[in-house]
Structure formats: structure tokens, C-alpha cells
CSV table of C-alpha atoms in Angstrom, one decimal:
chain,number,residue,atom,x,y,z
A,1,MET,CA,92.1,-64.1,91.5
A,2,ASN,CA,93.1,-65.9,94.7
A,3,GLU,CA,90.9,-67.5,97.3
A,4,ASP,CA,91.2,-64.6,99.8
A,5,THR,CA,90.0,-62.1,97.3
A,6,LEU,CA,87.1,-64.4,96.3
A,7,ALA,CA,86.1,-64.8,100.0
A,8,VAL,CA,85.3,-61.1,100.2
A,9,GLY,CA,82.5,-61.6,97.7
A,10,TYR,CA,80.4,-63.7,100.0
A,11,ALA,CA,78.4,-61.9,102.6
A,12,ASP,CA,77.2,-63.9,105.7
A,13,LEU,CA,73.4,-64.1,105.3
A,14,SER,CA,73.0,-67.0,107.6
A,15,LEU,CA,71.3,-64.9,110.4
A,16,PHE,CA,68.6,-63.8,108.0
A,17,GLY,CA,65.5,-65.9,107.8
A,18,GLN,CA,65.9,-67.3,111.3
A,19,ASP,CA,63.7,-64.8,113.2
A,20,PRO,CA,60.4,-65.9,114.7
A,21,VAL,CA,57.3,-64.5,113.0
A,22,TRP,CA,56.6,-61.9,115.8
A,23,LEU,CA,60.1,-60.5,115.5
A,24,VAL,CA,59.8,-60.1,111.7
A,25,VAL,CA,56.5,-58.3,112.2
A,26,ALA,CA,58.0,-56.1,114.9
A,27,LYS,CA,60.9,-55.2,112.5
A,28,ALA,CA,58.5,-54.4,109.7
A,29,VAL,CA,56.4,-52.1,111.9
A,30,ALA,CA,59.6,-50.5,113.3
A,31,VAL,CA,60.8,-49.7,109.8
A,32,PHE,CA,57.4,-48.3,108.8
A,33,ALA,CA,57.2,-46.2,111.9
A,34,PHE,CA,60.8,-44.9,111.4
A,35,LEU,CA,59.9,-43.8,107.8
A,36,VAL,CA,56.6,-42.1,108.7
A,37,LEU,CA,58.2,-40.3,111.7
A,38,THR,CA,61.2,-39.2,109.7
A,39,VAL,CA,58.9,-37.8,107.0
A,40,LEU,CA,56.9,-35.8,109.6
A,41,VAL,CA,60.1,-34.4,111.2
A,42,ALA,CA,61.7,-33.8,107.8
A,43,ILE,CA,58.8,-31.6,106.5
A,44,LEU,CA,58.9,-29.5,109.6
A,45,VAL,CA,62.7,-29.3,109.6
A,46,GLU,CA,62.8,-28.4,105.9
A,47,ARG,CA,60.4,-25.5,106.5
A,48,LYS,CA,62.3,-24.3,109.5
A,49,ILE,CA,65.7,-24.5,107.8
A,50,ILE,CA,64.5,-22.8,104.6
A,51,ALA,CA,62.9,-20.0,106.6
A,52,TRP,CA,66.2,-19.6,108.5
A,53,MET,CA,68.2,-19.4,105.3
A,54,GLN,CA,65.7,-16.9,103.9
A,55,MET,CA,65.6,-14.9,107.1
A,56,ARG,CA,62.0,-15.8,107.9
A,57,LEU,CA,60.3,-17.3,111.0
A,58,GLY,CA,58.8,-20.4,109.4
A,59,PRO,CA,56.1,-22.5,111.2
A,60,ASN,CA,55.6,-21.1,114.7
A,61,ARG,CA,51.9,-21.3,115.5
A,62,VAL,CA,50.9,-24.9,116.0
A,63,GLY,CA,52.3,-26.3,119.2
A,64,PRO,CA,55.4,-25.0,121.0
A,65,TRP,CA,57.8,-23.4,118.4
A,66,GLY,CA,55.5,-24.8,115.7
A,67,LEU,CA,56.6,-28.5,116.4
A,68,LEU,CA,53.1,-29.8,115.7
A,69,GLN,CA,52.8,-28.2,112.3
A,70,SER,CA,53.4,-31.4,110.3
A,71,LEU,CA,50.8,-33.3,112.3
A,72,ALA,CA,48.3,-30.5,111.8
A,73,ASP,CA,49.0,-30.5,108.0
A,74,GLY,CA,48.4,-34.3,108.0
A,75,VAL,CA,45.1,-34.0,109.8
A,76,LYS,CA,44.0,-31.1,107.5
A,77,LEU,CA,44.8,-33.2,104.4
A,78,ALA,CA,42.9,-36.2,105.8
A,79,LEU,CA,39.8,-34.1,106.5
A,80,LYS,CA,39.7,-32.5,103.1
A,81,GLU,CA,37.3,-33.7,100.4
A,82,GLY,CA,38.8,-36.1,97.9
A,83,ILE,CA,37.7,-34.6,94.5
A,84,ILE,CA,37.8,-36.8,91.4
A,85,PRO,CA,37.7,-34.7,88.3
A,86,LYS,CA,35.5,-35.7,85.4
A,87,GLY,CA,37.2,-37.4,82.5
A,88,VAL,CA,39.8,-39.2,84.5
A,89,ASP,CA,40.7,-42.9,84.1
A,90,LYS,CA,39.3,-43.7,87.5
A,91,PRO,CA,41.0,-47.1,88.3
A,92,LEU,CA,44.5,-45.8,87.3
A,93,TYR,CA,43.8,-42.4,88.9
A,94,LEU,CA,43.1,-44.1,92.3
A,95,LEU,CA,45.9,-46.7,91.9
A,96,ALA,CA,48.7,-44.2,91.0
A,97,PRO,CA,49.3,-42.9,94.6
A,98,VAL,CA,49.5,-46.4,95.9
A,99,ILE,CA,52.0,-47.4,93.3
A,100,ALA,CA,54.1,-44.4,94.2
A,101,VAL,CA,54.2,-44.9,97.9
A,102,VAL,CA,54.4,-48.7,98.3
A,103,PRO,CA,57.7,-49.3,96.4
A,104,ALA,CA,59.2,-46.4,98.4
A,105,ILE,CA,58.5,-48.3,101.6
A,106,MET,CA,59.5,-51.7,100.3
A,107,ALA,CA,63.0,-50.5,99.3
A,108,PHE,CA,63.9,-49.9,102.9
A,109,ALA,CA,63.5,-53.6,103.7
A,110,VAL,CA,67.2,-54.4,102.9
A,111,ILE,CA,68.8,-51.3,104.6
A,112,PRO,CA,70.9,-52.2,107.7
A,113,PHE,CA,70.3,-50.1,110.7
A,114,GLY,CA,73.0,-51.7,112.9
A,115,PRO,CA,74.9,-54.9,113.8
A,116,ASP,CA,73.6,-58.1,115.4
A,117,VAL,CA,71.8,-57.5,118.7
A,118,SER,CA,69.8,-59.5,121.2
A,119,ILE,CA,66.0,-58.9,121.3
A,120,LEU,CA,64.2,-60.8,124.0
A,121,GLY,CA,66.8,-63.6,123.8
A,122,ASN,CA,66.8,-63.7,120.0
A,123,GLN,CA,70.1,-62.9,118.3
A,124,THR,CA,69.1,-60.9,115.2
A,125,PRO,CA,70.6,-58.3,112.8
A,126,LEU,CA,69.1,-54.8,112.9
A,127,GLN,CA,67.8,-55.2,109.4
A,128,LEU,CA,64.5,-56.6,108.1
A,129,THR,CA,66.2,-58.9,105.5
A,130,ASP,CA,69.1,-59.1,103.1
A,131,LEU,CA,69.7,-60.6,99.7
A,132,PRO,CA,72.8,-61.5,97.7
A,133,VAL,CA,71.6,-58.8,95.2
A,134,ALA,CA,70.0,-56.4,97.7
A,135,VAL,CA,71.2,-53.2,95.9
A,136,LEU,CA,69.7,-54.4,92.7
A,137,TYR,CA,66.5,-55.1,94.6
A,138,ILE,CA,66.4,-51.4,95.7
A,139,LEU,CA,67.0,-50.2,92.1
A,140,ALA,CA,64.2,-52.5,90.8
A,141,VAL,CA,61.7,-51.5,93.5
A,142,THR,CA,62.4,-47.7,93.2
A,143,SER,CA,62.1,-48.0,89.4
A,144,VAL,CA,58.5,-49.2,89.9
A,145,GLY,CA,57.7,-46.1,91.9
A,146,VAL,CA,57.9,-43.9,88.8
A,147,TYR,CA,54.9,-45.8,87.3
A,148,GLY,CA,52.9,-44.0,90.0
A,149,ILE,CA,53.9,-40.6,88.7
A,150,VAL,CA,53.5,-41.6,85.0
A,151,LEU,CA,50.1,-43.1,85.6
A,152,ALA,CA,49.0,-40.1,87.7
A,153,GLY,CA,49.8,-37.8,84.8
A,154,TRP,CA,48.2,-40.1,82.2
A,155,SER,CA,45.0,-40.9,84.1
A,156,SER,CA,44.3,-37.3,85.1
A,157,GLY,CA,43.1,-36.4,81.6
A,158,SER,CA,44.8,-33.0,81.7
A,159,THR,CA,47.7,-31.4,79.8
A,160,TYR,CA,50.0,-30.3,82.6
A,161,PRO,CA,49.9,-33.6,84.6
A,162,LEU,CA,50.6,-35.5,81.4
A,163,LEU,CA,53.7,-33.3,80.7
A,164,GLY,CA,54.8,-33.9,84.2
A,165,GLY,CA,54.5,-37.6,83.8
A,166,LEU,CA,56.4,-37.6,80.6
A,167,ARG,CA,59.2,-35.5,82.1
A,168,SER,CA,59.4,-37.9,85.0
A,169,THR,CA,59.8,-40.8,82.7
A,170,ALA,CA,62.7,-39.2,80.8
A,171,GLN,CA,64.2,-38.0,84.1
A,172,VAL,CA,64.3,-41.4,85.8
A,173,ILE,CA,65.6,-43.2,82.7
A,174,SER,CA,68.4,-40.7,82.4
A,175,TYR,CA,69.5,-40.5,86.0
A,176,GLU,CA,69.0,-44.2,87.0
A,177,ILE,CA,71.6,-45.2,84.4
A,178,ALA,CA,74.2,-42.9,86.0
A,179,MET,CA,73.1,-44.1,89.5
A,180,ALA,CA,73.4,-47.7,88.6
A,181,LEU,CA,76.9,-47.1,87.1
A,182,SER,CA,78.0,-45.4,90.3
A,183,PHE,CA,77.3,-48.6,92.2
A,184,VAL,CA,79.6,-50.7,90.0
A,185,GLY,CA,82.8,-49.5,91.7
A,186,VAL,CA,81.2,-50.4,95.1
A,187,PHE,CA,80.4,-53.9,93.9
A,188,LEU,CA,83.9,-54.4,92.5
A,189,PHE,CA,85.5,-53.4,95.8
A,190,ALA,CA,83.1,-55.0,98.3
A,191,GLY,CA,82.8,-58.1,96.2
A,192,THR,CA,79.1,-58.4,97.0
A,193,MET,CA,75.8,-56.7,96.3
A,194,SER,CA,74.5,-57.5,99.8
A,195,THR,CA,74.0,-54.3,101.8
A,196,SER,CA,75.2,-55.9,105.0
A,197,GLY,CA,78.2,-57.2,103.1
A,198,ILE,CA,79.0,-53.8,101.7
A,199,VAL,CA,78.9,-52.3,105.2
A,200,ALA,CA,81.2,-55.0,106.5
A,201,ALA,CA,83.7,-54.4,103.7
A,202,GLN,CA,84.0,-50.7,104.8
A,203,GLU,CA,85.3,-51.7,108.3
A,204,GLY,CA,88.7,-50.1,107.4
A,205,THR,CA,88.0,-47.3,104.9
A,206,TRP,CA,84.8,-45.8,103.8
A,207,TYR,CA,84.2,-45.9,100.1
A,208,VAL,CA,83.5,-42.2,99.9
A,209,PHE,CA,87.3,-41.8,100.1
A,210,LEU,CA,88.2,-44.6,97.7
A,211,LEU,CA,85.4,-44.0,95.2
A,212,LEU,CA,84.9,-40.2,95.4
A,213,PRO,CA,83.7,-39.8,91.7
A,214,SER,CA,81.1,-42.7,92.3
A,215,PHE,CA,79.9,-40.8,95.3
A,216,LEU,CA,79.6,-37.4,93.5
A,217,ILE,CA,77.8,-39.1,90.6
A,218,TYR,CA,75.4,-40.8,93.0
A,219,ILE,CA,74.5,-37.8,95.0
A,220,THR,CA,73.7,-35.9,91.8
A,221,SER,CA,71.7,-38.8,90.5
A,222,MET,CA,69.8,-39.2,93.7
A,223,VAL,CA,68.5,-35.6,93.6
A,224,GLY,CA,67.3,-36.1,90.1
A,225,GLU,CA,65.8,-39.5,90.9
A,226,THR,CA,63.7,-38.1,93.7
A,227,ASN,CA,62.4,-35.1,91.7
A,228,ARG,CA,63.9,-32.6,94.2
A,229,ALA,CA,65.1,-29.1,93.4
A,230,PRO,CA,66.9,-28.1,91.3
A,231,PHE,CA,65.7,-31.2,89.4
A,232,ASP,CA,62.0,-30.9,90.3
A,233,LEU,CA,60.9,-30.6,86.7
A,234,PRO,CA,58.0,-33.1,86.8
A,235,GLU,CA,56.2,-30.8,89.3
A,236,ALA,CA,57.5,-27.4,88.2
A,237,GLU,CA,54.8,-25.1,89.5
A,238,GLY,CA,56.1,-22.2,87.3
A,239,GLU,CA,55.5,-24.3,84.2
A,240,LEU,CA,53.1,-27.1,85.0
A,241,VAL,CA,50.9,-25.7,87.8
A,242,GLY,CA,51.6,-28.7,90.1
A,243,GLY,CA,52.9,-31.2,87.5
A,244,PHE,CA,51.7,-34.8,87.7
A,245,HIS,CA,49.7,-34.3,90.9
A,246,THR,CA,47.8,-31.2,89.8
A,247,GLU,CA,44.4,-33.0,89.8
A,248,TYR,CA,45.0,-34.8,93.2
A,249,SER,CA,43.7,-33.6,96.6
A,250,SER,CA,43.2,-34.9,100.1
A,251,LEU,CA,44.9,-38.1,101.1
A,252,ARG,CA,45.8,-39.0,97.5
A,253,PHE,CA,48.0,-35.9,97.3
A,254,ALA,CA,49.4,-36.7,100.8
A,255,MET,CA,50.4,-40.1,99.5
A,256,PHE,CA,52.5,-38.5,96.7
A,257,MET,CA,54.1,-36.2,99.2
A,258,LEU,CA,54.8,-39.2,101.5
A,259,ALA,CA,56.4,-41.1,98.6
A,260,GLU,CA,58.7,-38.2,97.8
A,261,TYR,CA,60.0,-37.8,101.3
A,262,ILE,CA,60.3,-41.6,101.9
A,263,ASN,CA,62.3,-41.8,98.6
A,264,MET,CA,64.6,-39.0,100.0
A,265,VAL,CA,65.1,-41.1,103.2
A,266,THR,CA,65.8,-44.2,101.1
A,267,VAL,CA,68.4,-42.7,98.8
A,268,SER,CA,70.0,-41.1,101.8
A,269,ALA,CA,70.1,-44.4,103.6
A,270,LEU,CA,71.6,-46.0,100.5
A,271,ALA,CA,74.3,-43.4,100.2
A,272,THR,CA,75.1,-44.0,103.9
A,273,THR,CA,75.3,-47.7,103.4
A,274,LEU,CA,77.3,-47.7,100.2
A,275,PHE,CA,79.7,-44.8,100.8
A,276,PHE,CA,79.7,-43.8,104.5
A,277,GLY,CA,80.2,-47.1,106.2
A,278,GLY,CA,76.5,-47.7,107.0
A,279,TRP,CA,76.0,-47.9,110.7
A,280,ARG,CA,79.7,-47.8,111.5
A,281,ALA,CA,80.9,-44.9,113.8
A,282,PRO,CA,82.7,-42.0,112.3
A,283,PHE,CA,86.2,-40.9,113.4
A,284,PRO,CA,87.1,-40.3,116.2
A,285,PHE,CA,84.3,-42.3,117.8
A,286,SER,CA,85.4,-45.4,115.8
A,287,MET,CA,88.5,-45.5,118.0
A,288,TRP,CA,86.3,-46.6,120.9
A,289,GLU,CA,85.7,-50.3,120.8
A,290,GLY,CA,82.1,-50.1,121.9
A,291,ALA,CA,81.1,-47.6,119.3
A,292,ASN,CA,80.1,-50.3,116.7
A,293,THR,CA,78.3,-52.7,119.1
A,294,GLY,CA,74.8,-52.9,120.6
A,295,TRP,CA,72.2,-50.3,119.7
A,296,LEU,CA,74.6,-47.3,119.5
A,297,PRO,CA,75.3,-47.8,115.7
A,298,VAL,CA,71.6,-46.9,115.1
A,299,LEU,CA,72.5,-43.4,116.2
A,300,TRP,CA,75.4,-43.1,113.8
A,301,PHE,CA,73.1,-44.4,111.0
A,302,VAL,CA,70.4,-41.9,111.7
A,303,LEU,CA,72.8,-39.0,112.0
A,304,LYS,CA,74.3,-39.8,108.6
A,305,VAL,CA,70.9,-40.1,107.0
A,306,TRP,CA,69.9,-36.7,108.4
A,307,GLY,CA,73.1,-35.2,107.0
A,308,PHE,CA,72.0,-36.1,103.5
A,309,LEU,CA,68.5,-34.9,104.2
A,310,PHE,CA,70.0,-31.5,105.2
A,311,VAL,CA,71.8,-31.5,101.8
A,312,PHE,CA,68.4,-31.9,100.0
A,313,ILE,CA,67.0,-29.0,102.0
A,314,TRP,CA,70.0,-26.9,101.4
A,315,LEU,CA,69.8,-27.4,97.6
A,316,ARG,CA,66.2,-26.5,97.6
A,317,ALA,CA,66.8,-23.2,99.4
A,318,THR,CA,69.9,-22.3,97.3
A,319,LEU,CA,69.6,-23.4,93.6
A,320,PRO,CA,67.1,-22.3,91.0
A,321,ARG,CA,65.4,-25.0,88.9
A,322,LEU,CA,67.4,-26.1,85.8
A,323,ARG,CA,66.0,-25.7,82.3
A,324,TYR,CA,65.0,-29.1,80.9
A,325,ASP,CA,67.6,-29.3,78.2
A,326,GLN,CA,70.3,-28.4,80.7
A,327,PHE,CA,69.0,-31.2,82.9
A,328,MET,CA,69.2,-33.8,80.1
A,329,ASN,CA,72.6,-32.6,79.0
A,330,LEU,CA,73.9,-33.0,82.5
A,331,GLY,CA,72.7,-36.6,82.7
A,332,TRP,CA,73.6,-37.9,79.2
A,333,LYS,CA,76.6,-35.8,78.3
A,334,ILE,CA,78.4,-35.5,81.7
A,335,LEU,CA,77.3,-38.1,84.3
A,336,ILE,CA,77.0,-41.2,82.1
A,337,PRO,CA,80.2,-40.8,80.2
A,338,VAL,CA,82.1,-39.9,83.4
A,339,SER,CA,80.5,-42.9,85.1
A,340,LEU,CA,81.7,-45.3,82.3
A,341,ALA,CA,85.2,-43.9,82.4
A,342,TRP,CA,85.4,-44.2,86.2
A,343,VAL,CA,84.1,-47.8,86.0
A,344,MET,CA,87.0,-48.7,83.7
A,345,VAL,CA,89.5,-47.1,86.1
A,346,VAL,CA,88.1,-49.0,89.1
A,347,ALA,CA,88.0,-52.3,87.2
A,348,THR,CA,91.6,-51.8,86.0
A,349,VAL,CA,92.8,-51.0,89.5
A,350,ARG,CA,90.9,-54.0,90.9
A,351,GLY,CA,92.4,-56.2,88.3
A,352,PHE,CA,95.9,-55.2,89.2
A,353,TYR,CA,95.1,-55.7,92.9
A,354,ASN,CA,93.8,-59.2,92.2
A,355,ALA,CA,97.0,-59.9,90.3
A,356,GLY,CA,99.1,-59.2,93.4
A,357,TYR,CA,99.8,-55.5,93.1
A,358,ASP,CA,99.3,-53.5,96.3
A,359,ALA,CA,99.0,-49.8,95.3
A,360,GLN,CA,95.2,-50.0,95.2
A,361,THR,CA,94.2,-47.3,97.7
A,362,LEU,CA,96.7,-44.7,96.6
A,363,THR,CA,95.9,-45.2,92.9
A,364,LEU,CA,92.1,-44.9,93.5
A,365,VAL,CA,92.4,-41.9,95.7
A,366,VAL,CA,94.6,-40.0,93.3
A,367,ALA,CA,92.5,-41.0,90.2
A,368,GLY,CA,89.3,-40.2,92.1
A,369,PHE,CA,90.3,-36.7,93.2
A,370,THR,CA,91.7,-36.0,89.7
A,371,LEU,CA,88.5,-37.1,88.0
A,372,ALA,CA,86.4,-35.2,90.5
A,373,ALA,CA,88.4,-32.0,89.8
A,374,ILE,CA,87.9,-32.5,86.1
A,375,ILE,CA,84.2,-32.8,86.6
A,376,LEU,CA,83.9,-29.7,88.7
A,377,ILE,CA,86.1,-27.7,86.3
A,378,ALA,CA,84.0,-28.8,83.3
A,379,VAL,CA,80.8,-28.0,85.0
A,380,TRP,CA,82.1,-24.6,86.2
A,381,PHE,CA,83.3,-23.6,82.7
A,382,ARG,CA,79.9,-24.8,81.2
A,383,MET,CA,78.0,-22.7,83.7
A,384,LYS,CA,80.3,-19.7,83.2
A,385,GLY,CA,79.9,-19.9,79.4
A,386,ALA,CA,76.1,-20.1,79.7
A,387,ARG,CA,76.0,-17.1,82.1
A,388,ALA,CA,78.2,-15.1,79.8
A,389,GLN,CA,75.9,-15.9,76.9
A,390,ALA,CA,72.9,-14.9,78.9
A,391,ILE,CA,74.2,-11.5,79.9
A,392,ARG,CA,75.9,-10.7,76.7
A,393,VAL,CA,74.7,-7.4,75.1
A,394,PRO,CA,74.6,-7.4,71.3
A,395,VAL,CA,76.8,-4.9,69.5
A,396,ALA,CA,75.4,-2.3,67.1
A,397,GLY,CA,74.5,-3.8,63.7
A,398,GLU,CA,74.7,-7.4,64.9
A,399,ASP,CA,72.1,-9.8,63.6
A,400,THR,CA,70.0,-10.6,66.7
A,401,ARG,CA,67.6,-13.0,65.0
A,402,PHE,CA,67.6,-16.6,66.1
A,403,ASP,CA,65.6,-19.8,65.4
A,404,PRO,CA,63.8,-20.9,68.6
A,405,MET,CA,63.5,-24.5,67.2
A,406,ALA,CA,67.1,-24.9,66.1
A,407,GLY,CA,67.9,-27.3,68.9
A,408,GLY,CA,64.8,-29.5,68.4
A,409,PHE,CA,62.8,-27.9,71.2
A,410,PRO,CA,61.4,-24.4,71.8
A,411,VAL,CA,63.8,-22.0,73.5
A,412,PRO,CA,62.8,-18.5,74.6
A,413,PRO,CA,65.0,-15.6,73.3
A,414,LEU,CA,67.9,-14.3,75.3
A,415,PRO,CA,68.0,-10.5,76.1
A,416,GLY,CA,68.5,-8.6,72.9
A,417,GLN,CA,67.5,-11.5,70.6
A,418,THR,CA,64.5,-11.6,68.3
A,419,SER,CA,62.8,-14.6,66.9
A,420,ALA,CA,63.1,-14.8,63.1
A,421,GLN,CA,59.5,-15.8,62.8
A,422,ALA,CA,58.4,-12.8,65.0
A,423,GLU,CA,60.4,-10.4,62.9
A,424,GLU,CA,59.0,-11.8,59.6
A,425,ALA,CA,55.5,-11.5,61.0
A,426,ARG,CA,56.2,-7.9,62.1
A,427,ASN,CA,57.6,-7.0,58.7
A,428,ALA,CA,54.6,-8.5,56.9
């Protein structure tokens, strides 16, 4: 590995830690205000878009065109009585919403909004702070947030919240492994785990083109990580009433809702930073020299984040909730093995590049599209097979009995099937 290649691995963090105290506080307040405002707008936009997709009107009563609906909902939640059920573990019950929302806000501290700018004569990056291991910091902090969900389910002293908390634990463990593996290719190519360094490394080509399988694995994992449809199993209202937050009301429920939407913004911002060039202007605006200077890059960053938020909303309006065993199979049998195979491909290509070979981009693009096609074909055949099995009509004389516990967990009968236990009980 030569010196030029090594030099890529060191991000310039010299500008961080030099700001006066008032500027640090102003940045922190700005990040918090951005998150809260984005959540208020996202809730309204989600309800409007889903209504449009389902040919409904959506919120249209509070304020002009219903624009104040989110604010009215927030005031309504604040004025409601905070009920604490009997039998709860009160300290953990009260602490759980705080544990859920605080890490969600903290994770945004290392997200770059733009390049260096001048604020009242102080040259400063549009980022609260940065670390040599900033992406690992985000993974660590967001992992803490799941404790809020687990403790909410445990402390409520009720069956359905407990099941929701257990589901969330398994879900986060499963999909955080695939998410972390999807970052490895980015680290290998950027040569750094610093978020500002990763954005700087994408000055020529965005990593979504070089590392397409990593991006596909990440966007799947980020939906599972944020408990959003079709992976919203910890709060599946059809099975668990409300899931882990069933026993919460008033501001405590609002904190869980705030944490969910802030996590959506965080993973969207992380996808923008790692794969879409961060605050860098998209083509053809990138051809203009001033597109990546001053405050204009903040606009590109926000537009990219909202693009991912639209995908979250689109998925919720389109896809039904997965069955739990399907969800676990997707994580452990598809995403993690494919992630490991892709990491080996990226590491091999990177090794050849460091040895002096120069076919890096072409190799990665071809391998990436090939692997992405294999993934999509495998998922399509799997879904097609499951659908064919679900609609299959048994022929005359066929044994339609089945064991609902054969797979280790209870499964309801398909059309035309009969539980062996039920048939034995009927014959008796």
C-alpha cells in the first residue's frame, strides 16, 4: 500500500474543536430545531401522501390545507392526562421514553450539513463535531435507543408490550449486523470512518454507484432498524394492540413517536452521507462551480434526506407487514450472507487497486450490479414460491393435515389445510 493510498485514510479534523462556546451551542440548537421541525413536517407530509396514494383527502381542517395538523396533535398530546397503570416498574417506565429519544438526537451530532462557512467571522464546518470513528459512534448510539423500547415493554407489566419489546430486541440484533456490514465497503474505499472524510472521498463518484449492493442492504436494514412498515413488528397493532408503547399516553407516547421519526431522519441522513455524496450537489448542478460552496449545499443535503423519507412513506402505503419468520429469514438467510460475500469482493478489489491495478471502478460496478440482480431474482422467486403455496388448492384425496409447530413456532393453517391436533380432537 503506497503513501498516496494511505493518505486517503486520514480526514482533516483540524477545524473541529476550534469553535467558540456560543457557536457550539448555536450549532446544537440548530440541529435540535432541524430535527423537531423535520418531524412535524414529516408527520403531516406522511399523512398527506398516504391519503393521496389511497385516494383520500388527508388532514384538511386545522389551518390552511391542514398545515397546522401536526402542531395541533402535539398540543393535544401535551394536554392529555399522563396515566401510569398499576403494576408497572415506575422508574424504568418513566425512563424508557427518555432512553429512546435522547440517543436518536445524539446520533445527529456527527452528520455534516455542508462545507466550511463563515459565521460572524468564524470559519467553521456545517457540522456539530466529527470523530475518526464517527460512523461507529452513530451505530453505538442508535443501538442504545433500543433499550428504551425493551425497557418500555418490560416495565409496563403487560403481555403485549413485553412481546413487542422482545421482537424489537431480535429485530435490531438481526438487522444491525447487516447494516454494519454494509458500511465496510464504504470504509474500505473512503479509507476513513469520519463522516466528513467519507463525503470528501465522494467528490468524484458517489458510492451508490460503486457499492450498489451495500446501498441496497443498507436501505433494507434501515427500514428494519427503525421499526417502520413493512418491518413494524414491535408495534404491530393487528397482533400486539400497540406493541411496546401500548401502556403509554400523553407526552411519554409523544416521545416514542418523536424518537421513531428522528431515527428515520438520522438513517436517511446517514444514507445520504455514505452513499449519495452527503451535501455535494447532484448532476447536473455539480457542473456549476458554486454549487458546493457556501450555504447552498445545505439545500442539496435536505433534499436528499427528504427523498429517503419519501421512500419510508411510500413503503408504508404500499407493502403489507411481513410475518415474523419471513422477517427473520430475510435478515439472517439473505442480507447477512450477501453482505459477507460483498465485503470479500470489495476487499479483493481494493487489494488489487492498492497493488497497482487500475480496473477498480469497472470491476466494482459490474460485480455490484450482478450481485444486486442475483439478490432481486432470489427474493422474487422466494416471494413467488410463497404466493404459489398460499393460493394452492389441495387435490382430492390429498392429506391436508399439517403440524403448526413443525418450524419451531406456531403457524396458522393455509387455505385447505387442517391442523393435525384439531382433526384428532374432532375425531375423539
